[in-house]
PDB file of C-alpha atoms in Angstrom:
ATOM      1  CA  UNK F   1     -21.410  21.312  34.655  1.00 52.00           C
ATOM      2  CA  UNK F   2     -17.978  20.043  33.550  1.00 62.00           C
ATOM      3  CA  UNK F   3     -19.240  16.520  33.940  1.00 64.00           C
ATOM      4  CA  UNK F   4     -22.379  17.144  32.127  1.00 57.00           C
ATOM      5  CA  UNK F   5     -20.126  18.455  29.246  1.00 61.00           C
ATOM      6  CA  UNK F   6     -17.910  15.422  29.362  1.00 62.00           C
ATOM      7  CA  UNK F   7     -20.728  13.023  29.421  1.00 60.00           C
ATOM      8  CA  UNK F   8     -22.246  14.680  26.488  1.00 60.00           C
ATOM      9  CA  UNK F   9     -19.231  14.231  24.478  1.00 63.00           C
ATOM     10  CA  UNK F  10     -18.917  10.962  25.515  1.00 62.00           C
ATOM     11  CA  UNK F  11     -22.420   9.917  24.487  1.00 62.00           C
ATOM     12  CA  UNK F  12     -22.328  11.882  21.111  1.00 68.00           C
ATOM     13  CA  UNK F  13     -21.052   8.753  19.129  1.00 63.00           C
ATOM     14  CA  UNK F  14     -23.740   6.657  20.580  1.00 57.00           C
ATOM     15  CA  UNK F  15     -26.497   9.378  19.584  1.00 67.00           C
ATOM     16  CA  UNK F  16     -24.893   9.640  16.182  1.00 60.00           C
ATOM     17  CA  UNK F  17     -25.053   5.923  15.925  1.00 59.00           C
ATOM     18  CA  UNK F  18     -28.611   5.756  16.836  1.00 59.00           C
ATOM     19  CA  UNK F  19     -29.876   8.396  14.564  1.00 66.00           C
ATOM     20  CA  UNK F  20     -27.982   6.648  11.549  1.00 61.00           C
ATOM     21  CA  UNK F  21     -29.695   3.428  12.686  1.00 65.00           C
ATOM     22  CA  UNK F  22     -33.075   5.223  12.904  1.00 66.00           C
ATOM     23  CA  UNK F  23     -32.528   6.799   9.362  1.00 65.00           C
ATOM     24  CA  UNK F  24     -31.403   3.353   8.090  1.00 65.00           C
ATOM     25  CA  UNK F  25     -34.731   1.862   9.269  1.00 67.00           C
ATOM     26  CA  UNK F  26     -36.827   4.470   7.903  1.00 67.00           C
ATOM     27  CA  UNK F  27     -35.140   4.205   4.392  1.00 67.00           C
ATOM     28  CA  UNK F  28     -35.409   0.392   4.465  1.00 72.00           C
ATOM     29  CA  UNK F  29     -39.088   0.690   5.251  1.00 74.00           C
ATOM     30  CA  UNK F  30     -39.696   3.029   2.368  1.00 68.00           C
ATOM     31  CA  UNK F  31     -37.586   0.682  -0.029  1.00 74.00           C
ATOM     32  CA  UNK F  32     -39.571  -2.359   1.034  1.00 81.00           C
ATOM     33  CA  UNK F  33     -43.063  -0.877   0.776  1.00 83.00           C
ATOM     34  CA  UNK F  34     -43.115  -0.316  -3.209  1.00 80.00           C
ATOM     35  CA  UNK F  35     -42.284  -4.269  -4.014  1.00 85.00           C
ATOM     36  CA  UNK F  36     -44.552  -5.345  -1.271  1.00 89.00           C
ATOM     37  CA  UNK F  37     -47.478  -2.911  -2.598  1.00 89.00           C
ATOM     38  CA  UNK F  38     -47.050  -4.460  -6.119  1.00 89.00           C
ATOM     39  CA  UNK F  39     -47.021  -7.890  -4.883  1.00 91.00           C
ATOM     40  CA  UNK F  40     -50.197  -7.340  -3.066  1.00 91.00           C
ATOM     41  CA  UNK F  41     -52.038  -5.360  -5.769  1.00 92.00           C
ATOM     42  CA  UNK F  42     -51.215  -8.068  -8.308  1.00 91.00           C
ATOM     43  CA  UNK F  43     -52.172 -10.952  -5.924  1.00 92.00           C
ATOM     44  CA  UNK F  44     -55.637  -9.069  -5.166  1.00 93.00           C
ATOM     45  CA  UNK F  45     -56.403  -8.799  -8.842  1.00 91.00           C
ATOM     46  CA  UNK F  46     -55.749 -12.325  -9.446  1.00 91.00           C
ATOM     47  CA  UNK F  47     -58.231 -13.249  -6.318  1.00 91.00           C
ATOM     48  CA  UNK F  48     -60.829 -11.086  -8.143  1.00 91.00           C
ATOM     49  CA  UNK F  49     -60.494 -13.517 -11.000  1.00 89.00           C
ATOM     50  CA  UNK F  50     -60.325 -17.093  -9.575  1.00 88.00           C
ATOM     51  CA  UNK F  51     -61.589 -18.571 -12.834  1.00 89.00           C
ATOM     52  CA  UNK F  52     -58.726 -17.537 -14.554  1.00 88.00           C
ATOM     53  CA  UNK F  53     -55.883 -19.819 -15.186  1.00 89.00           C
ATOM     54  CA  UNK F  54     -52.063 -19.034 -14.452  1.00 86.00           C
ATOM     55  CA  UNK F  55     -51.490 -18.585 -18.153  1.00 88.00           C
ATOM     56  CA  UNK F  56     -54.104 -15.886 -18.308  1.00 89.00           C
ATOM     57  CA  UNK F  57     -52.733 -14.326 -15.377  1.00 90.00           C
ATOM     58  CA  UNK F  58     -48.945 -14.734 -16.783  1.00 90.00           C
ATOM     59  CA  UNK F  59     -48.240 -11.116 -16.589  1.00 91.00           C
ATOM     60  CA  UNK F  60     -49.281 -10.799 -13.000  1.00 92.00           C
ATOM     61  CA  UNK F  61     -47.265 -13.983 -11.949  1.00 92.00           C
ATOM     62  CA  UNK F  62     -44.303 -12.697 -13.859  1.00 91.00           C
ATOM     63  CA  UNK F  63     -44.604  -9.316 -11.937  1.00 91.00           C
ATOM     64  CA  UNK F  64     -44.865 -11.086  -8.477  1.00 92.00           C
ATOM     65  CA  UNK F  65     -41.964 -13.410  -9.218  1.00 92.00           C
ATOM     66  CA  UNK F  66     -39.778 -10.220 -10.188  1.00 88.00           C
ATOM     67  CA  UNK F  67     -40.641  -8.148  -7.246  1.00 89.00           C
ATOM     68  CA  UNK F  68     -40.116 -11.183  -4.922  1.00 91.00           C
ATOM     69  CA  UNK F  69     -36.505 -11.562  -6.490  1.00 87.00           C
ATOM     70  CA  UNK F  70     -35.907  -7.741  -5.736  1.00 85.00           C
ATOM     71  CA  UNK F  71     -37.093  -8.086  -2.142  1.00 88.00           C
ATOM     72  CA  UNK F  72     -34.682 -11.253  -1.765  1.00 88.00           C
ATOM     73  CA  UNK F  73     -31.792  -9.433  -3.092  1.00 84.00           C
ATOM     74  CA  UNK F  74     -32.640  -6.109  -0.936  1.00 86.00           C
ATOM     75  CA  UNK F  75     -33.036  -8.335   2.276  1.00 86.00           C
ATOM     76  CA  UNK F  76     -29.686  -9.985   1.538  1.00 87.00           C
ATOM     77  CA  UNK F  77     -27.901  -6.612   1.111  1.00 86.00           C
ATOM     78  CA  UNK F  78     -29.191  -5.409   4.429  1.00 85.00           C
ATOM     79  CA  UNK F  79     -28.278  -8.520   6.223  1.00 86.00           C
ATOM     80  CA  UNK F  80     -24.755  -7.869   4.757  1.00 89.00           C
ATOM     81  CA  UNK F  81     -24.613  -4.047   5.960  1.00 87.00           C
ATOM     82  CA  UNK F  82     -26.035  -5.162   9.477  1.00 84.00           C
ATOM     83  CA  UNK F  83     -23.151  -7.790   9.609  1.00 87.00           C
ATOM     84  CA  UNK F  84     -20.616  -4.983   8.547  1.00 88.00           C
ATOM     85  CA  UNK F  85     -21.930  -2.715  11.052  1.00 83.00           C
ATOM     86  CA  UNK F  86     -21.449  -5.146  13.995  1.00 83.00           C
ATOM     87  CA  UNK F  87     -18.251  -6.163  12.556  1.00 86.00           C
ATOM     88  CA  UNK F  88     -19.672  -9.807  12.122  1.00 88.00           C
ATOM     89  CA  UNK F  89     -19.083 -10.262   8.515  1.00 90.00           C
ATOM     90  CA  UNK F  90     -16.995 -13.386   8.050  1.00 91.00           C
ATOM     91  CA  UNK F  91     -13.969 -13.048   5.934  1.00 93.00           C
ATOM     92  CA  UNK F  92     -12.233 -16.176   4.550  1.00 94.00           C
ATOM     93  CA  UNK F  93      -8.851 -14.664   3.806  1.00 94.00           C
ATOM     94  CA  UNK F  94      -6.660 -16.599   1.283  1.00 95.00           C
ATOM     95  CA  UNK F  95      -3.713 -15.801  -1.046  1.00 95.00           C
ATOM     96  CA  UNK F  96      -4.632 -15.603  -4.582  1.00 95.00           C
ATOM     97  CA  UNK F  97      -3.582 -13.740  -7.722  1.00 95.00           C
ATOM     98  CA  UNK F  98      -5.585 -10.421  -8.012  1.00 95.00           C
ATOM     99  CA  UNK F  99      -4.849 -10.063 -11.874  1.00 94.00           C
ATOM    100  CA  UNK F 100      -6.161 -13.602 -12.558  1.00 95.00           C
ATOM    101  CA  UNK F 101      -9.269 -12.501 -10.496  1.00 95.00           C
ATOM    102  CA  UNK F 102      -9.693  -9.358 -12.752  1.00 96.00           C
ATOM    103  CA  UNK F 103      -9.224 -11.530 -15.954  1.00 95.00           C
ATOM    104  CA  UNK F 104     -12.077 -14.030 -14.521  1.00 95.00           C
ATOM    105  CA  UNK F 105     -14.482 -11.051 -13.619  1.00 95.00           C
ATOM    106  CA  UNK F 106     -13.603  -9.530 -17.218  1.00 95.00           C
ATOM    107  CA  UNK F 107     -14.622 -12.444 -18.952  1.00 94.00           C
ATOM    108  CA  UNK F 108     -17.784 -13.113 -16.807  1.00 93.00           C
ATOM    109  CA  UNK F 109     -18.920  -9.500 -17.602  1.00 93.00           C
ATOM    110  CA  UNK F 110     -18.447 -10.134 -21.506  1.00 92.00           C
ATOM    111  CA  UNK F 111     -20.700 -12.947 -21.378  1.00 90.00           C
ATOM    112  CA  UNK F 112     -23.332 -11.016 -19.408  1.00 88.00           C
ATOM    113  CA  UNK F 113     -23.149  -8.106 -21.707  1.00 89.00           C
ATOM    114  CA  UNK F 114     -23.731 -10.176 -24.696  1.00 86.00           C
ATOM    115  CA  UNK F 115     -24.185  -8.306 -27.772  1.00 86.00           C
ATOM    116  CA  UNK F 116     -23.698  -4.813 -25.856  1.00 90.00           C
ATOM    117  CA  UNK F 117     -21.241  -2.896 -27.858  1.00 91.00           C
ATOM    118  CA  UNK F 118     -19.187  -2.351 -24.587  1.00 92.00           C
ATOM    119  CA  UNK F 119     -15.333  -3.134 -24.139  1.00 93.00           C
ATOM    120  CA  UNK F 120     -14.201  -4.961 -21.345  1.00 94.00           C
ATOM    121  CA  UNK F 121     -10.312  -4.810 -20.686  1.00 94.00           C
ATOM    122  CA  UNK F 122      -8.170  -6.085 -17.988  1.00 94.00           C
ATOM    123  CA  UNK F 123      -4.602  -4.973 -17.379  1.00 92.00           C
ATOM    124  CA  UNK F 124      -1.796  -3.982 -14.972  1.00 90.00           C
ATOM    125  CA  UNK F 125       0.768  -6.419 -13.386  1.00 89.00           C
ATOM    126  CA  UNK F 126       0.975  -9.736 -14.857  1.00 88.00           C
ATOM    127  CA  UNK F 127       0.841 -11.269 -11.359  1.00 88.00           C
ATOM    128  CA  UNK F 128      -0.075  -9.708  -8.137  1.00 92.00           C
ATOM    129  CA  UNK F 129      -0.512 -11.640  -4.768  1.00 93.00           C
ATOM    130  CA  UNK F 130      -3.390 -10.814  -2.670  1.00 94.00           C
ATOM    131  CA  UNK F 131      -4.401 -11.832   0.789  1.00 94.00           C
ATOM    132  CA  UNK F 132      -8.351 -11.493   1.219  1.00 95.00           C
ATOM    133  CA  UNK F 133     -11.524 -12.824   0.997  1.00 96.00           C
ATOM    134  CA  UNK F 134     -11.722 -13.771  -2.855  1.00 96.00           C
ATOM    135  CA  UNK F 135     -15.432 -14.043  -2.940  1.00 94.00           C
ATOM    136  CA  UNK F 136     -16.052 -10.947  -1.137  1.00 95.00           C
ATOM    137  CA  UNK F 137     -13.600  -8.990  -3.232  1.00 96.00           C
ATOM    138  CA  UNK F 138     -15.382 -10.429  -6.388  1.00 95.00           C
ATOM    139  CA  UNK F 139     -18.679  -9.389  -4.681  1.00 94.00           C
ATOM    140  CA  UNK F 140     -17.173  -5.554  -4.620  1.00 96.00           C
ATOM    141  CA  UNK F 141     -15.825  -5.924  -8.225  1.00 96.00           C
ATOM    142  CA  UNK F 142     -19.175  -7.098  -9.539  1.00 94.00           C
ATOM    143  CA  UNK F 143     -20.917  -4.103  -7.779  1.00 93.00           C
ATOM    144  CA  UNK F 144     -18.607  -1.548  -9.344  1.00 95.00           C
ATOM    145  CA  UNK F 145     -18.791  -3.176 -12.736  1.00 95.00           C
ATOM    146  CA  UNK F 146     -22.584  -3.301 -12.697  1.00 91.00           C
ATOM    147  CA  UNK F 147     -22.711   0.523 -11.504  1.00 90.00           C
ATOM    148  CA  UNK F 148     -20.265   1.205 -14.599  1.00 92.00           C
ATOM    149  CA  UNK F 149     -22.013  -0.729 -17.353  1.00 90.00           C
ATOM    150  CA  UNK F 150     -25.429   1.018 -16.631  1.00 88.00           C
ATOM    151  CA  UNK F 151     -24.029   4.169 -17.627  1.00 85.00           C
ATOM    152  CA  UNK F 152     -21.426   3.179 -20.356  1.00 90.00           C
ATOM    153  CA  UNK F 153     -22.864   4.216 -23.998  1.00 89.00           C
ATOM    154  CA  UNK F 154     -22.446   1.944 -27.002  1.00 89.00           C
ATOM    155  CA  UNK F 155     -18.878   2.232 -27.970  1.00 91.00           C
ATOM    156  CA  UNK F 156     -17.626   2.700 -24.296  1.00 92.00           C
ATOM    157  CA  UNK F 157     -15.120   0.884 -22.385  1.00 95.00           C
ATOM    158  CA  UNK F 158     -14.781  -0.467 -18.915  1.00 95.00           C
ATOM    159  CA  UNK F 159     -11.134  -1.073 -17.772  1.00 96.00           C
ATOM    160  CA  UNK F 160     -10.002  -3.109 -14.952  1.00 97.00           C
ATOM    161  CA  UNK F 161      -6.442  -2.686 -13.730  1.00 95.00           C
ATOM    162  CA  UNK F 162      -4.262  -4.468 -11.114  1.00 94.00           C
ATOM    163  CA  UNK F 163      -1.054  -2.415  -9.501  1.00 95.00           C
ATOM    164  CA  UNK F 164       1.014  -2.263  -6.414  1.00 93.00           C
ATOM    165  CA  UNK F 165       2.238   0.886  -4.757  1.00 91.00           C
ATOM    166  CA  UNK F 166       4.631   0.365  -1.769  1.00 84.00           C
ATOM    167  CA  UNK F 167       2.661  -1.369   0.710  1.00 88.00           C
ATOM    168  CA  UNK F 168      -0.846  -1.215  -0.954  1.00 92.00           C
ATOM    169  CA  UNK F 169      -2.440  -3.303  -3.559  1.00 95.00           C
ATOM    170  CA  UNK F 170      -4.629  -1.436  -5.966  1.00 96.00           C
ATOM    171  CA  UNK F 171      -7.350  -2.615  -8.193  1.00 97.00           C
ATOM    172  CA  UNK F 172      -9.294  -0.064 -10.277  1.00 96.00           C
ATOM    173  CA  UNK F 173     -12.426   0.020 -12.230  1.00 96.00           C
ATOM    174  CA  UNK F 174     -12.584   2.720 -14.672  1.00 95.00           C
ATOM    175  CA  UNK F 175     -15.351   3.695 -17.312  1.00 95.00           C
ATOM    176  CA  UNK F 176     -15.993   6.029 -20.148  1.00 93.00           C
ATOM    177  CA  UNK F 177     -19.339   6.711 -19.153  1.00 90.00           C
ATOM    178  CA  UNK F 178     -21.212  10.006 -18.521  1.00 87.00           C
ATOM    179  CA  UNK F 179     -19.682  10.538 -14.955  1.00 89.00           C
ATOM    180  CA  UNK F 180     -21.257  11.696 -11.838  1.00 88.00           C
ATOM    181  CA  UNK F 181     -22.593  15.089 -11.191  1.00 87.00           C
ATOM    182  CA  UNK F 182     -20.783  17.049  -8.588  1.00 86.00           C
ATOM    183  CA  UNK F 183     -23.613  17.518  -6.266  1.00 87.00           C
ATOM    184  CA  UNK F 184     -23.972  13.683  -6.097  1.00 88.00           C
ATOM    185  CA  UNK F 185     -20.418  12.733  -5.164  1.00 87.00           C
ATOM    186  CA  UNK F 186     -20.534  13.459  -1.608  1.00 86.00           C
ATOM    187  CA  UNK F 187     -23.695  11.136  -1.195  1.00 86.00           C
ATOM    188  CA  UNK F 188     -22.668   8.160  -3.317  1.00 87.00           C
ATOM    189  CA  UNK F 189     -21.680   5.821  -0.329  1.00 87.00           C
ATOM    190  CA  UNK F 190     -24.807   6.622   1.557  1.00 85.00           C
ATOM    191  CA  UNK F 191     -27.423   3.897   1.926  1.00 80.00           C
ATOM    192  CA  UNK F 192     -30.236   3.889  -0.406  1.00 80.00           C
ATOM    193  CA  UNK F 193     -28.903   6.961  -2.236  1.00 79.00           C
ATOM    194  CA  UNK F 194     -29.544   6.920  -5.971  1.00 70.00           C
ATOM    195  CA  UNK F 195     -28.236   9.644  -8.312  1.00 68.00           C
ATOM    196  CA  UNK F 196     -30.722   8.436 -10.714  1.00 62.00           C
ATOM    197  CA  UNK F 197     -33.640   7.328  -8.757  1.00 52.00           C
ATOM    198  CA  UNK F 198     -36.055   6.511 -11.526  1.00 47.00           C
ATOM    199  CA  UNK F 199     -33.481   4.503 -13.719  1.00 51.00           C
ATOM    200  CA  UNK F 200     -32.070   2.593 -10.759  1.00 49.00           C
ATOM    201  CA  UNK F 201     -35.523   1.509  -9.572  1.00 49.00           C
ATOM    202  CA  UNK F 202     -36.286   0.411 -13.012  1.00 51.00           C
ATOM    203  CA  UNK F 203     -33.214  -1.880 -13.039  1.00 53.00           C
ATOM    204  CA  UNK F 204     -33.725  -3.263  -9.554  1.00 46.00           C
ATOM    205  CA  UNK F 205     -31.022  -1.036  -7.787  1.00 58.00           C
ATOM    206  CA  UNK F 206     -31.946  -0.021  -4.138  1.00 64.00           C
ATOM    207  CA  UNK F 207     -28.868   2.283  -3.667  1.00 79.00           C
ATOM    208  CA  UNK F 208     -26.816  -0.085  -1.175  1.00 86.00           C
ATOM    209  CA  UNK F 209     -24.205  -1.480  -3.517  1.00 89.00           C
ATOM    210  CA  UNK F 210     -21.473   1.155  -3.029  1.00 92.00           C
ATOM    211  CA  UNK F 211     -22.266   1.217   0.679  1.00 91.00           C
ATOM    212  CA  UNK F 212     -21.438  -2.731   0.939  1.00 93.00           C
ATOM    213  CA  UNK F 213     -18.453  -2.326  -1.369  1.00 94.00           C
ATOM    214  CA  UNK F 214     -16.999   0.120   0.742  1.00 94.00           C
ATOM    215  CA  UNK F 215     -18.021  -1.719   4.112  1.00 94.00           C
ATOM    216  CA  UNK F 216     -16.200  -4.804   2.689  1.00 95.00           C
ATOM    217  CA  UNK F 217     -13.124  -3.079   1.653  1.00 96.00           C
ATOM    218  CA  UNK F 218     -12.796  -1.369   4.901  1.00 95.00           C
ATOM    219  CA  UNK F 219     -13.452  -4.788   6.765  1.00 95.00           C
ATOM    220  CA  UNK F 220     -10.201  -5.971   4.880  1.00 95.00           C
ATOM    221  CA  UNK F 221      -8.377  -2.945   6.428  1.00 94.00           C
ATOM    222  CA  UNK F 222      -8.510  -1.016   2.873  1.00 96.00           C
ATOM    223  CA  UNK F 223     -10.232   1.972   1.281  1.00 96.00           C
ATOM    224  CA  UNK F 224     -12.345   2.793  -1.501  1.00 96.00           C
ATOM    225  CA  UNK F 225     -12.017   5.875  -3.533  1.00 94.00           C
ATOM    226  CA  UNK F 226     -14.313   7.249  -6.231  1.00 94.00           C
ATOM    227  CA  UNK F 227     -13.266   9.975  -8.772  1.00 93.00           C
ATOM    228  CA  UNK F 228     -15.512  11.293 -11.351  1.00 91.00           C
ATOM    229  CA  UNK F 229     -16.444  14.117 -13.596  1.00 87.00           C
ATOM    230  CA  UNK F 230     -19.423  14.687 -15.718  1.00 88.00           C
ATOM    231  CA  UNK F 231     -18.788  13.989 -19.373  1.00 86.00           C
ATOM    232  CA  UNK F 232     -15.259  12.065 -18.407  1.00 88.00           C
ATOM    233  CA  UNK F 233     -16.087   8.927 -16.757  1.00 92.00           C
ATOM    234  CA  UNK F 234     -15.636   7.478 -13.386  1.00 94.00           C
ATOM    235  CA  UNK F 235     -12.757   5.901 -11.689  1.00 95.00           C
ATOM    236  CA  UNK F 236     -12.837   3.671  -8.577  1.00 96.00           C
ATOM    237  CA  UNK F 237     -10.091   2.564  -6.623  1.00 96.00           C
ATOM    238  CA  UNK F 238      -9.765  -0.348  -4.336  1.00 97.00           C
ATOM    239  CA  UNK F 239      -6.737   0.053  -1.941  1.00 96.00           C
ATOM    240  CA  UNK F 240      -6.001  -2.978   0.299  1.00 95.00           C
ATOM    241  CA  UNK F 241      -2.848  -3.972   2.211  1.00 93.00           C
ATOM    242  CA  UNK F 242      -0.571  -5.597  -0.044  1.00 89.00           C
ATOM    243  CA  UNK F 243       1.260  -9.099   0.472  1.00 82.00           C
ATOM    244  CA  UNK F 244       4.702  -8.654   1.879  1.00 74.00           C
ATOM    245  CA  UNK F 245       6.878 -10.046  -1.051  1.00 59.00           C
ATOM    246  CA  UNK F 246       9.783 -10.632   1.150  1.00 57.00           C
ATOM    247  CA  UNK F 247       8.046 -12.549   3.800  1.00 49.00           C
TER     248      UNK F 247
END
């Protein structure tokens, strides 16, 4: 009996991992089904009218291209998560200035937002050395900024800051958006979870961004924290091991 109890405890992590994997496959299948169904339906309509030109079917063709782009992004995200799960996501660690990275991504975001009345600010320490995969950290910041800009109203602000506390490097993304409902907060890092499903689907989101961001940060030996309150915006903090300035 004792042996069975010990064996059961030893196998529990394996069982939990299997259950998570099964849930991931089920959610992925559900997420893939919609764009595939749209592509098939559009193609069938085109086949029923072979005499029409591409220009005549322009709306259907654009629909197919849009859903193909959505599928491509979704598959790429799923591959990233699979690599994170197995510890096989390659990290090219180099030393760079984290504040300079924030300035760069802030400038990129301003160009992407175009005429939208949203202010993008970058502040904090003037120079902050970091030892990490710069491209992957940029990916994390883009995920967080993309989430923020979706919910910041006209006249709102997204502020990026770089700081250091003891042996931790801190990068933050703070917005003046609507905030997140209390009941949604515990689930935000779950894969395929979307607090606003209708809006996210329309904008191409699959609910994988925050899971990927957290996985990349944890692969660096860091931590990703999210604090939010309805009506008061959201603050996301990336904590990474800081570069030893004495070394």
